[in-house]
Coordinates of C-alpha atoms and ligand atoms in Angstrom, one line a residue:
X1 CA 0.1 -0.1 -0.3
X2 CA 1.4 3.5 -1.0
X3 CA 0.2 5.8 1.5
X4 CA 1.5 9.0 -0.1
X5 CA -0.4 8.9 -2.9
X6 CA -2.7 11.7 -4.2
X7 CA -5.4 10.0 -5.6
X8 CA -6.2 6.4 -6.6
X9 CA -7.0 4.9 -10.0
X10 CA -10.7 4.1 -9.9
X11 CA -12.7 1.9 -12.0
X12 CA -15.4 4.3 -13.8
X13 CA -16.2 2.0 -17.0
X14 CA -17.0 -1.8 -17.7
X15 CA -17.8 -3.9 -20.6
X16 CA -17.4 -7.4 -22.0
X17 CA -17.5 -9.5 -25.2
X18 CA -18.4 -12.7 -25.8
X19 CA -18.2 -14.1 -29.2
X20 CA -21.8 -16.3 -30.1
X21 CA -20.6 -20.1 -30.8
X22 CA -21.1 -22.0 -28.3
X23 CA -19.1 -25.2 -27.2
X24 CA -20.9 -28.0 -24.8
X25 CA -19.3 -30.3 -23.5
X26 CA -21.1 -33.1 -25.4
X27 CA -19.8 -31.6 -28.5
X28 CA -16.0 -32.7 -27.6
X29 CA -18.1 -36.3 -28.1
X30 CA -19.9 -35.7 -30.7
X31 CA -17.9 -33.4 -33.0
X32 CA -14.5 -33.9 -31.9
X33 CA -14.9 -37.6 -31.0
X34 CA -13.1 -37.6 -27.8
X35 CA -13.4 -40.0 -25.0
X36 CA -15.1 -37.9 -22.2
X37 CA -18.5 -37.0 -21.1
X38 CA -20.3 -33.8 -19.7
X39 CA -20.3 -35.5 -16.1
X40 CA -16.6 -36.3 -16.0
X41 CA -15.8 -32.2 -17.0
X42 CA -18.5 -30.9 -15.1
X43 CA -17.7 -32.8 -11.9
X44 CA -13.7 -31.9 -12.8
X45 CA -14.2 -28.3 -13.8
X46 CA -17.2 -26.7 -13.2
X47 CA -17.6 -26.0 -16.8
X48 CA -20.6 -26.8 -18.8
X49 CA -19.9 -24.9 -22.2
X50 CA -17.3 -22.1 -23.5
X51 CA -17.5 -19.5 -26.6
X52 CA -15.9 -19.7 -29.4
X53 CA -14.7 -17.2 -31.8
X54 CA -15.1 -18.5 -35.7
X55 CA -13.9 -15.7 -37.6
X56 CA -11.2 -13.1 -36.3
X57 CA -8.6 -12.5 -34.0
X58 CA -8.2 -11.5 -30.2
X59 CA -8.1 -7.8 -31.2
X60 CA -12.0 -8.5 -32.5
X61 CA -12.8 -9.7 -28.8
X62 CA -10.7 -6.7 -27.3
X63 CA -12.5 -4.1 -29.2
X64 CA -15.7 -5.6 -28.9
X65 CA -15.1 -5.1 -25.1
X66 CA -13.9 -2.1 -25.5
X67 CA -16.7 -0.6 -27.4
X68 CA -19.5 -2.3 -25.2
X69 CA -17.7 -0.2 -22.1
X70 CA -17.9 2.8 -24.3
X71 CA -21.6 2.2 -25.0
X72 CA -22.6 2.4 -21.3
X73 CA -20.2 5.7 -20.6
X74 CA -19.9 9.1 -21.7
X75 CA -16.3 8.8 -22.6
X76 CA -15.4 8.6 -25.7
X77 CA -13.1 6.9 -27.5
X78 CA -10.7 9.9 -28.5
X79 CA -10.4 10.5 -25.1
X80 CA -8.7 7.7 -23.8
X81 CA -5.1 8.0 -23.0
X82 CA -3.5 4.7 -22.8
X83 CA -4.8 1.3 -23.8
X84 CA -3.3 -1.8 -22.2
X85 CA -4.0 -5.1 -23.8
X86 CA -3.4 -8.5 -21.1
X87 CA -3.3 -11.6 -23.5
X88 CA -1.1 -14.5 -24.5
X89 CA -2.8 -15.0 -27.9
X90 CA -1.9 -11.7 -29.6
X91 CA -3.3 -11.5 -33.2
X92 CA 0.7 -11.4 -34.0
X93 CA 4.0 -11.2 -32.7
X94 CA 4.0 -7.7 -33.1
X95 CA 2.7 -5.0 -33.5
X96 CA 0.8 -5.0 -30.0
X97 CA -2.7 -5.9 -30.0
X98 CA -2.7 -2.8 -28.3
X99 CA -2.6 -0.9 -31.7
X100 CA -4.6 -3.0 -33.4
X101 CA -7.6 -2.2 -30.6
X102 CA -6.8 1.8 -30.7
X103 CA -7.4 1.8 -34.5
X104 CA -10.2 -0.5 -34.1
X105 CA -12.0 1.7 -32.0
X106 CA -11.2 5.0 -33.0
X107 CA -8.6 6.1 -29.9
X108 CA -6.7 8.4 -31.9
X109 CA -5.1 9.7 -28.9
X110 CA -4.1 7.0 -27.1
X111 CA -0.6 4.9 -26.6
X112 CA -0.6 1.5 -25.8
X113 CA 0.8 -1.9 -25.2
X114 CA 0.2 -5.6 -24.6
X115 CA 1.2 -7.2 -21.3
X116 CA 1.7 -11.1 -20.8
X117 CA 0.9 -12.9 -18.0
X118 CA -1.5 -15.5 -19.3
X119 CA -4.4 -16.3 -16.3
X120 CA -3.0 -13.2 -14.0
X121 CA -2.7 -10.9 -17.1
X122 CA -6.0 -9.0 -16.1
X123 CA -4.3 -8.4 -12.4
X124 CA -1.1 -7.2 -13.7
X125 CA -2.4 -5.2 -16.2
X126 CA -4.5 -3.4 -13.8
X127 CA -1.9 -2.4 -11.3
X128 CA 0.0 -1.2 -13.9
X129 CA -2.8 1.1 -15.7
X130 CA -3.5 2.2 -11.6
X131 CA 0.4 3.1 -11.4
X132 CA -0.4 5.4 -14.8
X133 CA -2.9 6.9 -13.5
X134 CA -1.4 8.0 -10.0
X135 CA 1.5 9.4 -11.8
X136 CA -0.8 12.1 -12.6
X137 CA 0.7 11.9 -16.5
X138 CA -2.5 10.4 -17.7
X139 CA -6.4 10.6 -16.9
X140 CA -8.4 7.8 -18.9
X141 CA -6.3 4.3 -19.1
X142 CA -8.2 1.2 -20.6
X143 CA -7.2 -2.0 -19.4
X144 CA -8.6 -5.3 -21.4
X145 CA -8.4 -8.9 -20.6
X146 CA -8.5 -10.5 -24.1
X147 CA -8.0 -14.1 -25.2
X148 CA -8.5 -16.3 -28.2
X149 CA -8.0 -19.8 -26.4
X150 CA -9.4 -21.7 -29.2
X151 CA -6.6 -20.8 -31.5
X152 CA -3.8 -22.5 -29.2
X153 CA -5.6 -25.1 -28.0
X154 CA -5.2 -29.0 -29.6
X155 CA -8.5 -30.3 -29.9
X156 CA -7.4 -33.9 -29.9
X157 CA -6.0 -33.4 -26.1
X158 CA -9.0 -34.0 -23.7
X159 CA -6.4 -32.7 -20.9
X160 CA -6.9 -29.2 -21.8
X161 CA -8.7 -28.5 -24.6
X162 CA -12.4 -29.1 -22.5
X163 CA -10.8 -26.0 -20.4
X164 CA -10.5 -23.0 -22.7
X165 CA -13.0 -20.2 -24.0
X166 CA -12.7 -16.9 -26.0
X167 CA -13.8 -13.7 -24.7
X168 CA -12.8 -10.3 -23.9
X169 CA -13.7 -7.6 -20.7
X170 CA -12.2 -4.3 -20.4
X171 CA -12.6 -1.6 -17.6
X172 CA -11.5 1.6 -17.4
X173 CA -9.6 3.7 -15.0
X174 CA -9.6 7.1 -13.8
X175 CA -8.0 9.4 -11.1
X176 CA -10.5 9.6 -7.7
X177 CA -9.9 12.0 -4.9
X178 CA -11.1 9.7 -2.4
X179 CA -8.3 7.2 -1.5
X180 CA -10.8 4.4 -0.2
X181 CA -12.2 4.1 -3.7
X182 CA -10.3 2.4 -6.4
X183 CA -7.4 0.1 -6.6
X184 CA -6.5 -0.1 -2.9
X185 CA -4.0 -2.4 -3.0
X186 CA -2.1 -5.7 -5.3
X187 CA 0.3 -8.3 -4.1
X188 CA 1.4 -9.6 -7.8
X189 CA 4.1 -12.3 -7.7
X190 CA 5.9 -14.6 -10.4
X191 CA 8.3 -17.6 -10.2
X192 CA 9.9 -18.7 -13.4
X193 CA 10.3 -22.3 -11.7
X194 CA 7.1 -23.1 -12.7
X195 CA 7.4 -22.3 -16.8
X196 CA 8.0 -26.1 -17.7
X197 CA 4.4 -26.9 -16.5
X198 CA 2.4 -24.6 -18.5
X199 CA 3.4 -22.7 -21.6
X200 CA 3.4 -22.9 -25.2
X201 CA 7.2 -24.3 -26.5
X202 CA 7.0 -23.2 -30.3
X203 CA 6.9 -19.6 -31.7
X204 CA 9.1 -17.7 -29.8
X205 CA 13.1 -16.6 -30.5
X206 CA 13.6 -20.1 -28.1
X207 CA 11.9 -22.4 -30.8
X208 CA 10.7 -20.6 -33.9
X209 CA 8.3 -21.9 -36.1
X210 CA 9.2 -24.5 -38.3
X211 CA 8.3 -27.9 -39.9
X212 CA 9.2 -30.0 -37.0
X213 CA 7.7 -27.6 -34.2
X214 CA 3.9 -27.8 -36.6
X215 CA 4.3 -31.4 -36.6
X216 CA 5.6 -31.8 -33.1
X217 CA 2.2 -29.9 -31.5
X218 CA 4.7 -27.3 -30.3
X219 CA 2.2 -24.4 -31.3
X220 CA -0.5 -25.6 -28.7
X221 CA -0.7 -24.8 -25.2
X222 CA 1.2 -27.4 -22.7
X223 CA -0.2 -28.1 -19.5
X224 CA 0.7 -30.5 -16.6
X225 CA -2.9 -30.0 -14.9
X226 CA -2.0 -31.9 -11.5
X227 CA 1.0 -30.0 -10.8
X228 CA -0.5 -26.6 -12.1
X229 CA -3.6 -27.7 -10.3
X230 CA -1.5 -28.0 -6.7
X231 CA 0.2 -24.6 -6.9
X232 CA -3.0 -22.9 -8.0
X233 CA -4.4 -24.4 -5.0
X234 CA -2.0 -23.0 -2.7
X235 CA -0.6 -19.7 -4.4
X236 CA -4.4 -18.4 -5.0
X237 CA -5.4 -19.1 -1.4
X238 CA -2.6 -17.8 0.3
X239 CA -1.9 -14.8 -1.5
X240 CA -6.2 -13.7 -1.1
X241 CA -5.5 -14.2 2.3
X242 CA -2.2 -11.8 2.4
X243 CA -4.3 -9.2 0.8
X244 CA -6.7 -9.5 3.4
X245 CA -4.8 -9.5 6.4
X246 CA -2.6 -6.6 5.1
X247 CA -5.4 -4.5 4.6
X248 CA -7.3 -5.6 7.9
X249 CA -10.5 -7.3 5.6
X250 CA -12.3 -9.9 7.7
X251 CA -14.7 -12.3 6.1
X252 CA -17.5 -10.2 6.6
X253 CA -16.0 -7.2 5.4
X254 CA -15.8 -9.1 2.0
X255 CA -18.5 -8.0 -0.5
X256 CA -17.2 -10.7 -3.3
X257 CA -14.4 -12.8 -4.2
X258 CA -13.8 -12.5 -7.9
X259 CA -11.4 -15.2 -8.5
X260 CA -9.8 -16.2 -12.3
X261 CA -12.2 -19.0 -13.6
X262 CA -9.5 -21.9 -14.1
X263 CA -11.6 -24.7 -12.6
X264 CA -14.3 -24.5 -9.7
X265 CA -12.4 -26.7 -7.4
X266 CA -9.3 -24.3 -7.1
X267 CA -11.9 -21.5 -6.4
X268 CA -13.9 -23.0 -3.8
X269 CA -10.6 -24.1 -1.6
X270 CA -9.6 -19.9 -2.0
X271 CA -12.8 -18.9 -1.0
X272 CA -12.7 -21.7 2.0
X273 CA -9.4 -20.8 3.2
X274 CA -10.5 -17.0 3.2
X275 CA -13.7 -18.2 5.0
X276 CA -16.2 -17.1 2.5
X277 CA -19.0 -19.2 1.3
X278 CA -20.2 -19.6 -2.0
X279 CA -22.9 -16.8 -1.9
X280 CA -19.4 -14.9 -1.6
X281 CA -18.0 -15.9 -5.1
X282 CA -18.4 -14.7 -8.4
X283 CA -19.0 -17.8 -10.6
X284 CA -19.4 -17.7 -14.2
X285 CA -16.8 -20.4 -15.4
X286 CA -20.1 -22.9 -16.2
X287 CA -21.0 -20.7 -19.2
X288 CA -17.5 -19.4 -20.3
X289 CA -14.8 -21.9 -19.2
X290 CA -11.2 -20.4 -18.6
X291 CA -10.4 -17.7 -21.1
X292 CA -7.5 -16.7 -19.4
X293 CA -7.0 -13.2 -19.2
X294 CA -10.9 -11.9 -19.4
X295 CA -12.2 -14.0 -16.5
X296 CA -11.6 -11.8 -13.6
X297 CA -13.0 -8.6 -15.3
X298 CA -16.1 -10.9 -17.3
X299 CA -17.1 -11.7 -14.0
X300 CA -17.3 -8.3 -12.6
X301 CA -18.9 -7.1 -15.4
X302 CA -21.6 -9.6 -14.9
X303 CA -22.1 -9.2 -11.4
X304 CA -22.2 -5.4 -11.5
X305 CA -24.6 -5.1 -14.5
X306 CA -27.1 -7.8 -12.7
X307 CA -27.4 -5.4 -9.7
X308 CA -25.1 -7.3 -7.2
X309 CA -22.1 -5.3 -6.9
X310 CA -22.6 -1.6 -5.6
X311 CA -20.8 1.7 -5.1
X312 CA -18.4 0.6 -1.8
X313 CA -18.5 -2.9 -2.5
X314 CA -14.9 -4.5 -1.0
X315 CA -14.0 -7.1 -3.8
X316 CA -10.9 -9.3 -3.4
X317 CA -9.8 -9.9 -7.5
X318 CA -7.6 -13.1 -7.2
X319 CA -5.6 -15.3 -9.8
X320 CA -2.9 -17.9 -10.7
X321 CA -1.4 -18.6 -13.9
X322 CA 1.5 -19.5 -16.2
X323 CA 4.7 -18.4 -15.3
X324 CA 4.2 -18.8 -12.9
X325 CA 2.0 -15.6 -12.0
X326 CA -0.5 -15.3 -9.5
X327 CA -1.9 -12.2 -7.1
X328 CA -4.4 -10.8 -5.7
X329 CA -6.1 -7.1 -5.9
X330 CA -8.2 -5.5 -3.6
X331 CA -11.0 -3.2 -5.3
X332 CA -13.2 -0.6 -3.3
X333 CA -16.1 -0.4 -6.2
X334 CA -16.7 3.0 -7.3
X335 CA -19.7 3.0 -9.8
X336 CA -23.3 3.6 -8.3
Ligands
UT7_1 O1 -5.5 -21.2 -15.3 C1 -4.2 -21.5 -15.7 C2 -4.1 -22.6 -14.5 N1 -4.5 -23.6 -15.1 C3 -4.8 -24.4 -14.2 O2 -5.4 -24.1 -12.8 C4 -5.5 -26.0 -14.3 C5 -5.3 -26.9 -13.3 N2 -5.7 -28.0 -13.1 C6 -6.9 -28.5 -13.1 O3 -7.9 -27.8 -13.5 C7 -7.0 -29.7 -13.5 O4 -6.0 -30.8 -12.9 C8 -7.6 -30.5 -14.4 C9 -9.1 -30.6 -14.5 C10 -6.8 -30.1 -16.1 C11 -7.8 -31.8 -14.7 O5 -8.4 -32.3 -13.5 P1 -7.6 -33.6 -12.6 O6 -8.5 -33.9 -11.4 O7 -6.0 -33.2 -12.1 O8 -7.5 -35.0 -13.7 P2 -6.3 -35.8 -13.7 O9 -5.3 -34.7 -14.3 O10 -5.6 -36.4 -12.8 O11 -7.0 -36.6 -14.4 C12 -7.7 -38.0 -14.0 C13 -7.8 -38.9 -15.2 C14 -7.0 -39.1 -16.0 O12 -7.1 -40.8 -16.2 P3 -6.0 -42.1 -15.5 O13 -5.0 -41.4 -16.3 O14 -6.2 -41.6 -14.3 O15 -6.6 -43.1 -16.5 C15 -7.0 -38.4 -17.4 O16 -6.3 -39.3 -18.4 O17 -8.8 -38.3 -15.8 C16 -8.8 -38.3 -17.5 N3 -9.1 -37.7 -18.2 C17 -10.5 -37.3 -18.4 N4 -11.3 -38.0 -18.5 C18 -12.2 -37.7 -19.7 C19 -8.1 -35.9 -17.8 N5 -9.1 -35.0 -18.7 C20 -10.3 -35.7 -19.4 C21 -11.4 -35.5 -19.9 N6 -12.8 -36.5 -19.9 N7 -11.8 -34.7 -20.3

């Protein structure tokens, strides 16, 4: 926590975009011929269906979320100062997806960049955006979590393909005078010793694309699920408790835990360690699966629009993902 701040970054707008096409658990059996079942997927993960973007790229998801935010806001695209896109599925290696989004939404006065922290991407981008706002130099920062996971998932691999979906969600950060509101505190961590267990082997400078990398399926997401599960349960729970303790928050003070939606069992374990009942946890994994950088803002958007998140509510955002990366952020909601 920085007690010398003059103002906080507060969330003043929110939006989301999910593609129309639904892929159900049964579709993995009927369309992809996998040996799996709705019963296995539901009981092991909590996922019933996910969305797939059939045509277009991550920037289309991100621009869709940004346009939805702007449609619900008085702010105009040309007023945006900076765009941060958290993603592991950029449109291409370069330019940054943020540049493509800037052009697609007409944010003619913005600069921007991509940030890659996998499933923790939104939390890392939110803290980065908050720091930019708190610097006093920029007033309107658009933070987007967007991933088209269907482009890096191997639909012959039942261990992983059932987990992921495509989506994007965005928040607008602006300065707020009341230091109690906004992005109050963040605890963020990385530990690169976790990289062997969740990564994409090829496409970067280590293993540039070649016939061999394609033949060996090295452009797909690789995950040792059991190992990641173990670290995720401990990592997300520990860091969520840490942010509660250092902000003197008891379970009763928290309106919602907004966890990354990777597996309902990880979410339940985190809530239990925090002393929270299911009613105090935002869940939409059943409808969207794991959309990587998009899960947390999308949950926040749906619960806010349903009238369940109100001004003054204490929200704990929490994530764990590839890297390893993990973190928790304390937000005091500031929109009426
Ligand atoms: O978001 C980034 C962070 N990622 C995560 O947090 C994901 C963490 N991992 C997980 O969520 C879970 O480990 C999985 C959902 C991926 C797997 O659940 P699990 O309870 O750890 O299952 P498992 O890997 O131990 O597999 C149990 C069995 C295996 O069969 P054998 O070896 O025991 O005969 C798997 O082959 O279930 C089998 N299996 C499946 N069976 C039916 C794996 N995937 C499937 C499937 N349908 N889709």
